[in-house]
């Protein structure tokens, strides 16, 4: 069985690794740990294809440790115990390094089974995950490990790996190589920061290249067909999903319509207009609110249109909603008000309804005042009359603070005039 190009070209030294200079550059923390030869338990967190497995292998080689690899999707407690048993054999003389890929797929009991062995030093654990470890990894393992975050690579950082991959395949085939202008850059841009995907694309390009027996010609049109869709890091149930939605809302809240359109476009390109629609509806009330109440109405109309149209036409009303919300005046006064009221209710800070607000009342023998005595505001000038509405315990409590925008200030001025 032939070995994939991504495996054949895997870096052998730290200097061969592209990207991750914040961890592996000169005098950076992870590089110092690797060079020391004393390896702690670690968790590598980051997207696929950015070097987590490669670095784990280099750590094992540099420390002269025996490395075993398990995947969280298929590993069992028996698999872990079998590896631990090797610590008593010759292969475990210099230590056993367990590389556990996708640890987030292990259940709590399986993760707990590791604790005894990493505490007594029988194994050194390097776990990797594409999800936030603070959400998906058992706290006891987190507390016994150092977390290192691997970043997605820029297209400039990926270029050297792509060049090496093309040259290696050409050398293996014993042929000269001709690349049309833009081939390298297109692959680097189209693979979304994933080195493995870019290398796999190189292999496809070589296999489908024009071959005259002496020279391989890779043309740009063919490359575009092989990289039709950018490998956007997106998972509808994972961190990327919530990160993009968070970035969208914060961009709208910050009134940056261009950034908001960018994140909306990423959701559309992933085909996830449902999440986009839901978040826009929330933003209309949470971040624009009473500064422009019609924003909620317009956004609902745009969302309804988008869901009826479907992509690609849905992009138009959704873009309208994004731009409207980003450029609208902002107010979170309603959200702050209800959160303050909910805090009182949840803390048990409330009392009985005022007697005159009750739907029905009964005048018992102990009632000091007979009758309900509710004042009907519509019977009074300007449809307002002073009376108590809050429970006795909360009289004077203020939840809502008028925002500084024109709409809320007009309402404030109106009621200050009436209530005086």
Short mmCIF file of C-alpha atoms in Angstrom, two decimals:
data_model
loop_
_atom_site.label_atom_id
_atom_site.label_comp_id
_atom_site.label_asym_id
_atom_site.label_seq_id
_atom_site.Cartn_x
_atom_site.Cartn_y
_atom_site.Cartn_z
CA UNK A 1 0.00 0.00 0.00
CA UNK A 2 1.47 3.37 -1.02
CA UNK A 3 2.17 5.90 1.74
CA UNK A 4 0.28 9.20 1.28
CA UNK A 5 2.37 12.19 0.27
CA UNK A 6 1.42 14.03 3.46
CA UNK A 7 3.08 11.22 5.43
CA UNK A 8 6.16 11.00 3.20
CA UNK A 9 6.82 14.72 3.48
CA UNK A 10 6.16 14.97 7.23
CA UNK A 11 8.84 17.26 8.80
CA UNK A 12 11.75 15.58 10.58
CA UNK A 13 12.99 18.59 12.60
CA UNK A 14 11.35 21.52 14.37
CA UNK A 15 12.82 23.91 11.81
CA UNK A 16 11.01 22.05 9.02
CA UNK A 17 7.59 22.72 10.56
CA UNK A 18 5.71 25.58 8.93
CA UNK A 19 3.86 28.01 11.18
CA UNK A 20 3.36 27.75 14.96
CA UNK A 21 6.23 30.17 15.56
CA UNK A 22 4.49 31.35 18.75
CA UNK A 23 5.19 27.87 20.16
CA UNK A 24 8.18 26.55 18.22
CA UNK A 25 10.21 29.64 17.38
CA UNK A 26 13.56 30.30 19.04
CA UNK A 27 13.21 30.48 22.85
CA UNK A 28 9.47 29.85 22.65
CA UNK A 29 7.92 27.73 25.44
CA UNK A 30 7.11 24.48 23.63
CA UNK A 31 10.44 24.42 21.80
CA UNK A 32 12.29 24.82 25.10
CA UNK A 33 10.33 21.95 26.62
CA UNK A 34 11.09 19.69 23.64
CA UNK A 35 14.78 20.55 23.71
CA UNK A 36 14.98 19.91 27.45
CA UNK A 37 14.00 16.26 26.96
CA UNK A 38 11.81 16.38 30.08
CA UNK A 39 8.30 16.05 28.76
CA UNK A 40 5.25 16.96 30.87
CA UNK A 41 1.67 15.91 30.14
CA UNK A 42 0.31 18.21 27.45
CA UNK A 43 -2.84 18.98 25.48
CA UNK A 44 -2.54 20.29 21.92
CA UNK A 45 -5.60 22.30 20.90
CA UNK A 46 -6.21 23.48 17.35
CA UNK A 47 -7.76 22.72 13.95
CA UNK A 48 -6.82 19.77 11.79
CA UNK A 49 -3.69 19.78 9.67
CA UNK A 50 -1.61 22.30 11.61
CA UNK A 51 1.13 20.04 13.00
CA UNK A 52 -0.15 18.59 16.29
CA UNK A 53 0.67 14.96 15.43
CA UNK A 54 4.00 15.91 13.84
CA UNK A 55 5.15 17.76 16.95
CA UNK A 56 4.10 14.84 19.19
CA UNK A 57 6.24 12.46 17.11
CA UNK A 58 9.22 14.81 17.31
CA UNK A 59 8.83 15.01 21.08
CA UNK A 60 8.90 11.21 21.37
CA UNK A 61 11.94 10.92 19.10
CA UNK A 62 13.85 13.70 20.83
CA UNK A 63 13.19 12.19 24.28
CA UNK A 64 13.92 8.66 22.98
CA UNK A 65 10.51 7.52 24.23
CA UNK A 66 8.31 4.81 22.77
CA UNK A 67 5.24 6.44 21.26
CA UNK A 68 1.82 4.83 20.99
CA UNK A 69 -1.05 6.53 19.22
CA UNK A 70 -4.74 6.06 19.99
CA UNK A 71 -7.75 7.83 18.54
CA UNK A 72 -10.55 8.93 20.84
CA UNK A 73 -13.19 7.75 18.37
CA UNK A 74 -12.18 4.09 18.75
CA UNK A 75 -9.95 3.77 21.84
CA UNK A 76 -11.09 1.75 24.85
CA UNK A 77 -9.93 1.39 28.45
CA UNK A 78 -8.47 -2.00 27.47
CA UNK A 79 -6.33 -0.27 24.81
CA UNK A 80 -4.98 2.13 27.42
CA UNK A 81 -4.19 -0.68 29.87
CA UNK A 82 -2.40 -2.63 27.16
CA UNK A 83 -0.10 0.34 26.51
CA UNK A 84 0.52 0.84 30.24
CA UNK A 85 1.54 -2.82 30.49
CA UNK A 86 4.49 -2.07 28.18
CA UNK A 87 6.06 0.11 30.85
CA UNK A 88 7.32 -3.11 32.48
CA UNK A 89 9.00 -4.27 29.27
CA UNK A 90 12.18 -3.27 27.44
CA UNK A 91 10.25 -0.90 25.17
CA UNK A 92 9.29 1.13 28.22
CA UNK A 93 12.78 1.69 29.60
CA UNK A 94 12.94 5.31 28.43
CA UNK A 95 9.26 5.95 29.05
CA UNK A 96 6.02 5.54 27.16
CA UNK A 97 4.43 8.49 25.38
CA UNK A 98 0.73 8.06 24.67
CA UNK A 99 -0.51 10.33 21.91
CA UNK A 100 -4.29 10.42 22.23
CA UNK A 101 -5.82 12.08 19.19
CA UNK A 102 -9.32 13.59 19.45
CA UNK A 103 -9.52 13.08 23.21
CA UNK A 104 -12.88 14.88 23.29
CA UNK A 105 -14.52 11.69 22.00
CA UNK A 106 -13.56 9.71 25.11
CA UNK A 107 -16.29 9.64 27.76
CA UNK A 108 -15.65 10.77 31.32
CA UNK A 109 -14.95 7.26 32.62
CA UNK A 110 -12.42 6.61 29.86
CA UNK A 111 -10.68 9.91 30.53
CA UNK A 112 -10.62 9.18 34.27
CA UNK A 113 -8.88 5.86 33.58
CA UNK A 114 -5.84 7.85 32.44
CA UNK A 115 -5.42 9.73 35.72
CA UNK A 116 -3.72 6.99 37.72
CA UNK A 117 -1.11 6.41 35.02
CA UNK A 118 -0.24 10.04 34.32
CA UNK A 119 -0.03 10.75 38.05
CA UNK A 120 2.38 7.91 38.82
CA UNK A 121 4.40 8.70 35.71
CA UNK A 122 3.91 5.34 34.00
CA UNK A 123 2.93 7.16 30.84
CA UNK A 124 3.36 10.67 29.50
CA UNK A 125 0.18 11.90 27.87
CA UNK A 126 -0.02 14.18 24.88
CA UNK A 127 -3.65 14.62 23.93
CA UNK A 128 -4.90 16.55 20.93
CA UNK A 129 -8.31 18.03 20.27
CA UNK A 130 -9.96 20.25 17.71
CA UNK A 131 -12.45 21.44 20.35
CA UNK A 132 -11.89 23.77 23.28
CA UNK A 133 -10.35 21.45 25.92
CA UNK A 134 -11.80 23.49 28.78
CA UNK A 135 -15.26 22.43 27.58
CA UNK A 136 -14.60 18.86 26.43
CA UNK A 137 -11.74 17.47 28.51
CA UNK A 138 -12.19 16.21 32.07
CA UNK A 139 -11.05 18.88 34.56
CA UNK A 140 -8.71 16.52 36.43
CA UNK A 141 -6.76 15.90 33.22
CA UNK A 142 -6.68 19.61 32.40
CA UNK A 143 -5.24 20.36 35.86
CA UNK A 144 -2.44 17.84 35.31
CA UNK A 145 -1.54 19.03 31.81
CA UNK A 146 -0.23 22.08 30.01
CA UNK A 147 -2.45 23.32 27.17
CA UNK A 148 -0.84 24.62 23.97
CA UNK A 149 -2.98 26.20 21.27
CA UNK A 150 -2.00 25.53 17.65
CA UNK A 151 -3.10 28.21 15.19
CA UNK A 152 -4.38 27.80 11.61
CA UNK A 153 -1.68 28.69 9.12
CA UNK A 154 -1.69 31.64 6.77
CA UNK A 155 -1.35 31.05 3.04
CA UNK A 156 2.19 32.52 3.20
CA UNK A 157 3.19 30.01 5.89
CA UNK A 158 1.85 27.07 3.87
CA UNK A 159 3.70 27.98 0.63
CA UNK A 160 7.07 26.39 1.58
CA UNK A 161 5.35 23.06 2.37
CA UNK A 162 3.52 23.13 -0.97
CA UNK A 163 6.76 23.80 -2.85
CA UNK A 164 8.50 20.92 -1.05
CA UNK A 165 5.60 18.60 -1.85
CA UNK A 166 5.65 19.40 -5.57
CA UNK A 167 9.42 18.95 -5.75
CA UNK A 168 9.37 15.67 -3.84
CA UNK A 169 6.78 14.13 -6.16
CA UNK A 170 8.62 15.33 -9.25
CA UNK A 171 11.90 13.85 -7.93
CA UNK A 172 10.20 10.55 -7.10
CA UNK A 173 8.82 10.33 -10.62
CA UNK A 174 12.13 11.42 -12.15
CA UNK A 175 10.44 14.18 -14.16
CA UNK A 176 10.91 17.90 -14.55
CA UNK A 177 8.17 20.12 -13.16
CA UNK A 178 6.44 23.14 -14.67
CA UNK A 179 3.90 25.08 -12.63
CA UNK A 180 1.75 27.78 -14.21
CA UNK A 181 1.73 31.16 -12.49
CA UNK A 182 -0.62 31.26 -9.52
CA UNK A 183 -0.74 27.50 -8.86
CA UNK A 184 1.12 27.62 -5.54
CA UNK A 185 -0.80 30.65 -4.29
CA UNK A 186 -4.19 29.21 -5.26
CA UNK A 187 -3.58 25.99 -3.34
CA UNK A 188 -2.30 27.91 -0.32
CA UNK A 189 -5.38 30.17 -0.27
CA UNK A 190 -7.86 27.39 -0.98
CA UNK A 191 -6.90 25.02 1.83
CA UNK A 192 -8.03 27.11 4.77
CA UNK A 193 -4.85 26.93 6.87
CA UNK A 194 -4.70 23.10 6.68
CA UNK A 195 -1.25 21.84 5.63
CA UNK A 196 -2.45 18.25 5.23
CA UNK A 197 -5.20 19.29 2.83
CA UNK A 198 -2.78 21.40 0.81
CA UNK A 199 -0.35 18.47 0.49
CA UNK A 200 -3.18 16.15 -0.55
CA UNK A 201 -4.15 18.71 -3.18
CA UNK A 202 -0.59 18.73 -4.49
CA UNK A 203 -0.72 14.95 -4.87
CA UNK A 204 -3.97 15.20 -6.86
CA UNK A 205 -2.48 17.93 -9.04
CA UNK A 206 0.53 15.77 -9.88
CA UNK A 207 -1.57 12.69 -10.59
CA UNK A 208 -3.77 14.69 -12.99
CA UNK A 209 -0.99 16.80 -14.53
CA UNK A 210 -0.05 16.80 -18.22
CA UNK A 211 2.79 14.28 -18.57
CA UNK A 212 4.83 14.08 -21.79
CA UNK A 213 7.29 11.54 -20.38
CA UNK A 214 9.88 14.15 -19.49
CA UNK A 215 7.97 16.98 -17.88
CA UNK A 216 4.92 17.44 -15.66
CA UNK A 217 2.84 20.52 -16.38
CA UNK A 218 0.41 21.66 -13.70
CA UNK A 219 -2.01 24.26 -15.08
CA UNK A 220 -4.04 26.68 -12.99
CA UNK A 221 -7.43 25.68 -14.41
CA UNK A 222 -6.93 22.11 -13.27
CA UNK A 223 -5.86 23.28 -9.82
CA UNK A 224 -9.00 25.39 -9.53
CA UNK A 225 -11.13 22.33 -10.25
CA UNK A 226 -9.33 20.36 -7.55
CA UNK A 227 -9.70 23.15 -4.97
CA UNK A 228 -13.21 24.30 -5.83
CA UNK A 229 -14.18 25.07 -2.28
CA UNK A 230 -12.10 26.60 0.44
CA UNK A 231 -11.56 24.30 3.39
CA UNK A 232 -13.26 26.66 5.83
CA UNK A 233 -12.86 25.58 9.42
CA UNK A 234 -16.50 25.14 10.35
CA UNK A 235 -18.40 22.60 12.40
CA UNK A 236 -22.07 23.15 13.08
CA UNK A 237 -21.78 21.63 16.53
CA UNK A 238 -18.27 22.71 17.49
CA UNK A 239 -16.16 25.69 18.49
CA UNK A 240 -15.91 27.13 14.98
CA UNK A 241 -19.70 27.34 14.77
CA UNK A 242 -19.97 29.40 17.94
CA UNK A 243 -16.82 31.41 17.23
CA UNK A 244 -18.20 32.63 13.90
CA UNK A 245 -21.59 33.48 15.41
CA UNK A 246 -19.84 35.31 18.26
CA UNK A 247 -17.66 37.24 15.83
CA UNK A 248 -20.75 38.16 13.79
CA UNK A 249 -22.66 39.50 16.78
CA UNK A 250 -19.70 41.39 18.21
CA UNK A 251 -19.03 42.99 14.81
CA UNK A 252 -22.66 44.14 14.54
CA UNK A 253 -22.62 45.34 18.15
CA UNK A 254 -19.44 47.26 17.33
CA UNK A 255 -21.13 48.78 14.24
CA UNK A 256 -18.57 47.34 11.80
CA UNK A 257 -20.77 46.39 8.85
CA UNK A 258 -17.85 45.10 6.76
CA UNK A 259 -16.67 42.62 9.38
CA UNK A 260 -20.28 41.58 9.99
CA UNK A 261 -20.77 40.87 6.29
CA UNK A 262 -17.58 38.80 6.26
CA UNK A 263 -18.74 36.49 9.06
CA UNK A 264 -22.23 36.29 7.58
CA UNK A 265 -20.65 35.24 4.26
CA UNK A 266 -18.74 32.45 6.00
CA UNK A 267 -21.97 31.11 7.46
CA UNK A 268 -23.68 31.33 4.07
CA UNK A 269 -20.79 29.59 2.33
CA UNK A 270 -21.07 26.78 4.87
CA UNK A 271 -24.79 26.58 4.02
CA UNK A 272 -25.83 27.40 7.58
CA UNK A 273 -28.41 30.13 7.10
CA UNK A 274 -30.55 28.77 9.96
CA UNK A 275 -27.94 29.72 12.58
CA UNK A 276 -27.40 33.06 10.84
CA UNK A 277 -31.14 33.83 10.87
CA UNK A 278 -31.53 32.93 14.53
CA UNK A 279 -28.57 35.06 15.58
CA UNK A 280 -29.79 38.09 13.58
CA UNK A 281 -33.18 37.88 15.31
CA UNK A 282 -31.45 37.87 18.70
CA UNK A 283 -29.18 40.78 17.78
CA UNK A 284 -32.14 42.94 16.69
CA UNK A 285 -33.51 42.91 20.23
CA UNK A 286 -30.34 42.43 22.27
CA UNK A 287 -28.06 45.02 20.68
CA UNK A 288 -30.32 47.46 18.77
CA UNK A 289 -33.36 47.16 20.97
CA UNK A 290 -35.27 50.30 21.86
CA UNK A 291 -32.84 52.57 20.00
CA UNK A 292 -34.60 51.47 16.81
CA UNK A 293 -37.50 49.09 17.62
CA UNK A 294 -38.39 48.66 13.93
CA UNK A 295 -35.09 46.77 13.47
CA UNK A 296 -36.72 43.67 14.93
CA UNK A 297 -39.61 43.94 12.46
CA UNK A 298 -37.38 44.47 9.44
CA UNK A 299 -35.02 41.68 10.49
CA UNK A 300 -37.92 39.25 10.93
CA UNK A 301 -39.12 40.14 7.44
CA UNK A 302 -35.63 39.57 5.97
CA UNK A 303 -35.28 36.26 7.78
CA UNK A 304 -38.69 35.06 6.56
CA UNK A 305 -37.75 35.98 2.99
CA UNK A 306 -34.40 34.21 3.25
CA UNK A 307 -35.92 31.01 4.57
CA UNK A 308 -38.52 30.98 1.81
CA UNK A 309 -35.99 31.76 -0.92
CA UNK A 310 -33.09 29.55 0.16
CA UNK A 311 -29.54 30.07 -1.07
CA UNK A 312 -28.22 31.67 -3.18
CA UNK A 313 -31.02 34.27 -3.26
CA UNK A 314 -31.28 34.24 0.55
CA UNK A 315 -27.98 36.09 0.70
CA UNK A 316 -29.70 39.32 -0.40
CA UNK A 317 -32.28 39.81 2.40
CA UNK A 318 -29.78 38.46 4.94
CA UNK A 319 -27.19 41.01 3.81
CA UNK A 320 -29.87 43.70 4.16
CA UNK A 321 -30.51 42.64 7.74
CA UNK A 322 -26.79 42.48 8.58
CA UNK A 323 -26.08 45.97 7.23
CA UNK A 324 -29.22 47.43 8.84
CA UNK A 325 -28.32 46.05 12.27
CA UNK A 326 -24.66 47.03 12.04
CA UNK A 327 -25.42 50.63 11.04
CA UNK A 328 -28.42 51.11 13.37
CA UNK A 329 -28.13 52.96 16.71
CA UNK A 330 -27.50 50.59 19.61
CA UNK A 331 -29.17 50.02 22.98
CA UNK A 332 -29.18 47.10 25.40
CA UNK A 333 -31.42 48.85 27.93
CA UNK A 334 -34.26 46.32 27.60
CA UNK A 335 -31.91 43.37 28.10
CA UNK A 336 -30.29 44.98 31.13
CA UNK A 337 -33.72 45.76 32.59
CA UNK A 338 -35.10 42.23 32.29
CA UNK A 339 -31.86 40.71 33.59
CA UNK A 340 -32.07 42.91 36.68
CA UNK A 341 -35.72 41.94 37.23
CA UNK A 342 -34.90 38.24 36.76
CA UNK A 343 -32.10 38.52 39.30
CA UNK A 344 -34.58 39.72 41.93
CA UNK A 345 -37.05 36.96 41.13
CA UNK A 346 -34.39 34.23 41.21
CA UNK A 347 -33.05 35.54 44.52
CA UNK A 348 -36.53 35.40 46.04
CA UNK A 349 -36.61 39.18 46.30
CA UNK A 350 -40.31 39.73 45.68
CA UNK A 351 -43.57 40.05 47.59
CA UNK A 352 -47.33 39.81 47.11
CA UNK A 353 -49.06 41.72 44.35
CA UNK A 354 -50.50 45.06 45.49
CA UNK A 355 -54.13 44.48 46.48
CA UNK A 356 -55.53 46.79 43.80
CA UNK A 357 -53.71 44.89 41.01
CA UNK A 358 -55.13 41.49 41.79
CA UNK A 359 -57.59 39.92 39.37
CA UNK A 360 -59.85 38.90 42.29
CA UNK A 361 -59.77 39.91 45.92
CA UNK A 362 -61.48 38.93 49.13
CA UNK A 363 -62.04 41.32 51.99
CA UNK A 364 -61.45 39.24 55.09
CA UNK A 365 -62.17 40.40 58.62
CA UNK A 366 -58.56 41.53 58.99
CA UNK A 367 -58.57 43.79 55.91
CA UNK A 368 -57.92 47.37 56.98
CA UNK A 369 -59.29 48.77 53.71
CA UNK A 370 -62.35 47.27 52.08
CA UNK A 371 -62.54 47.14 48.25
CA UNK A 372 -59.92 46.87 45.55
CA UNK A 373 -59.59 50.59 44.75
CA UNK A 374 -57.82 50.13 41.40
CA UNK A 375 -57.43 53.39 39.45
CA UNK A 376 -58.13 52.94 35.73
CA UNK A 377 -55.46 55.05 33.91
CA UNK A 378 -57.65 55.67 30.84
CA UNK A 379 -60.06 57.66 33.03
CA UNK A 380 -57.37 60.24 33.77
CA UNK A 381 -55.62 62.97 31.72
CA UNK A 382 -52.88 61.65 29.44
CA UNK A 383 -54.01 58.11 30.37
CA UNK A 384 -51.88 58.07 33.51
CA UNK A 385 -52.50 58.23 37.24
CA UNK A 386 -50.09 57.71 40.07
CA UNK A 387 -50.52 54.47 42.00
CA UNK A 388 -48.33 51.63 43.30
CA UNK A 389 -47.59 48.75 40.96
CA UNK A 390 -44.53 47.03 42.48
CA UNK A 391 -44.92 44.78 45.53
CA UNK A 392 -44.45 46.59 48.85
CA UNK A 393 -41.01 45.01 49.28
CA UNK A 394 -39.77 46.46 45.99
CA UNK A 395 -41.30 49.94 45.99
CA UNK A 396 -38.80 52.35 44.44
CA UNK A 397 -36.79 49.62 42.68
CA UNK A 398 -35.60 50.71 39.19
CA UNK A 399 -34.75 48.15 36.54
CA UNK A 400 -34.93 50.11 33.32
CA UNK A 401 -32.50 52.93 32.54
CA UNK A 402 -33.25 54.96 29.42
CA UNK A 403 -30.58 54.65 26.74
CA UNK A 404 -28.77 57.68 25.36
CA UNK A 405 -30.28 57.30 21.89
CA UNK A 406 -32.87 59.62 20.37
CA UNK A 407 -35.83 57.23 20.59
CA UNK A 408 -35.45 56.40 24.27
CA UNK A 409 -34.63 59.98 25.24
CA UNK A 410 -37.84 61.17 23.56
CA UNK A 411 -39.82 58.61 25.58
CA UNK A 412 -38.04 59.70 28.74
CA UNK A 413 -38.82 63.38 28.14
CA UNK A 414 -42.49 62.56 27.43
CA UNK A 415 -43.02 60.61 30.65
CA UNK A 416 -41.05 63.04 32.80
CA UNK A 417 -43.41 65.79 31.58
CA UNK A 418 -46.54 63.69 32.23
CA UNK A 419 -45.52 62.29 35.61
CA UNK A 420 -44.53 65.70 36.97
#
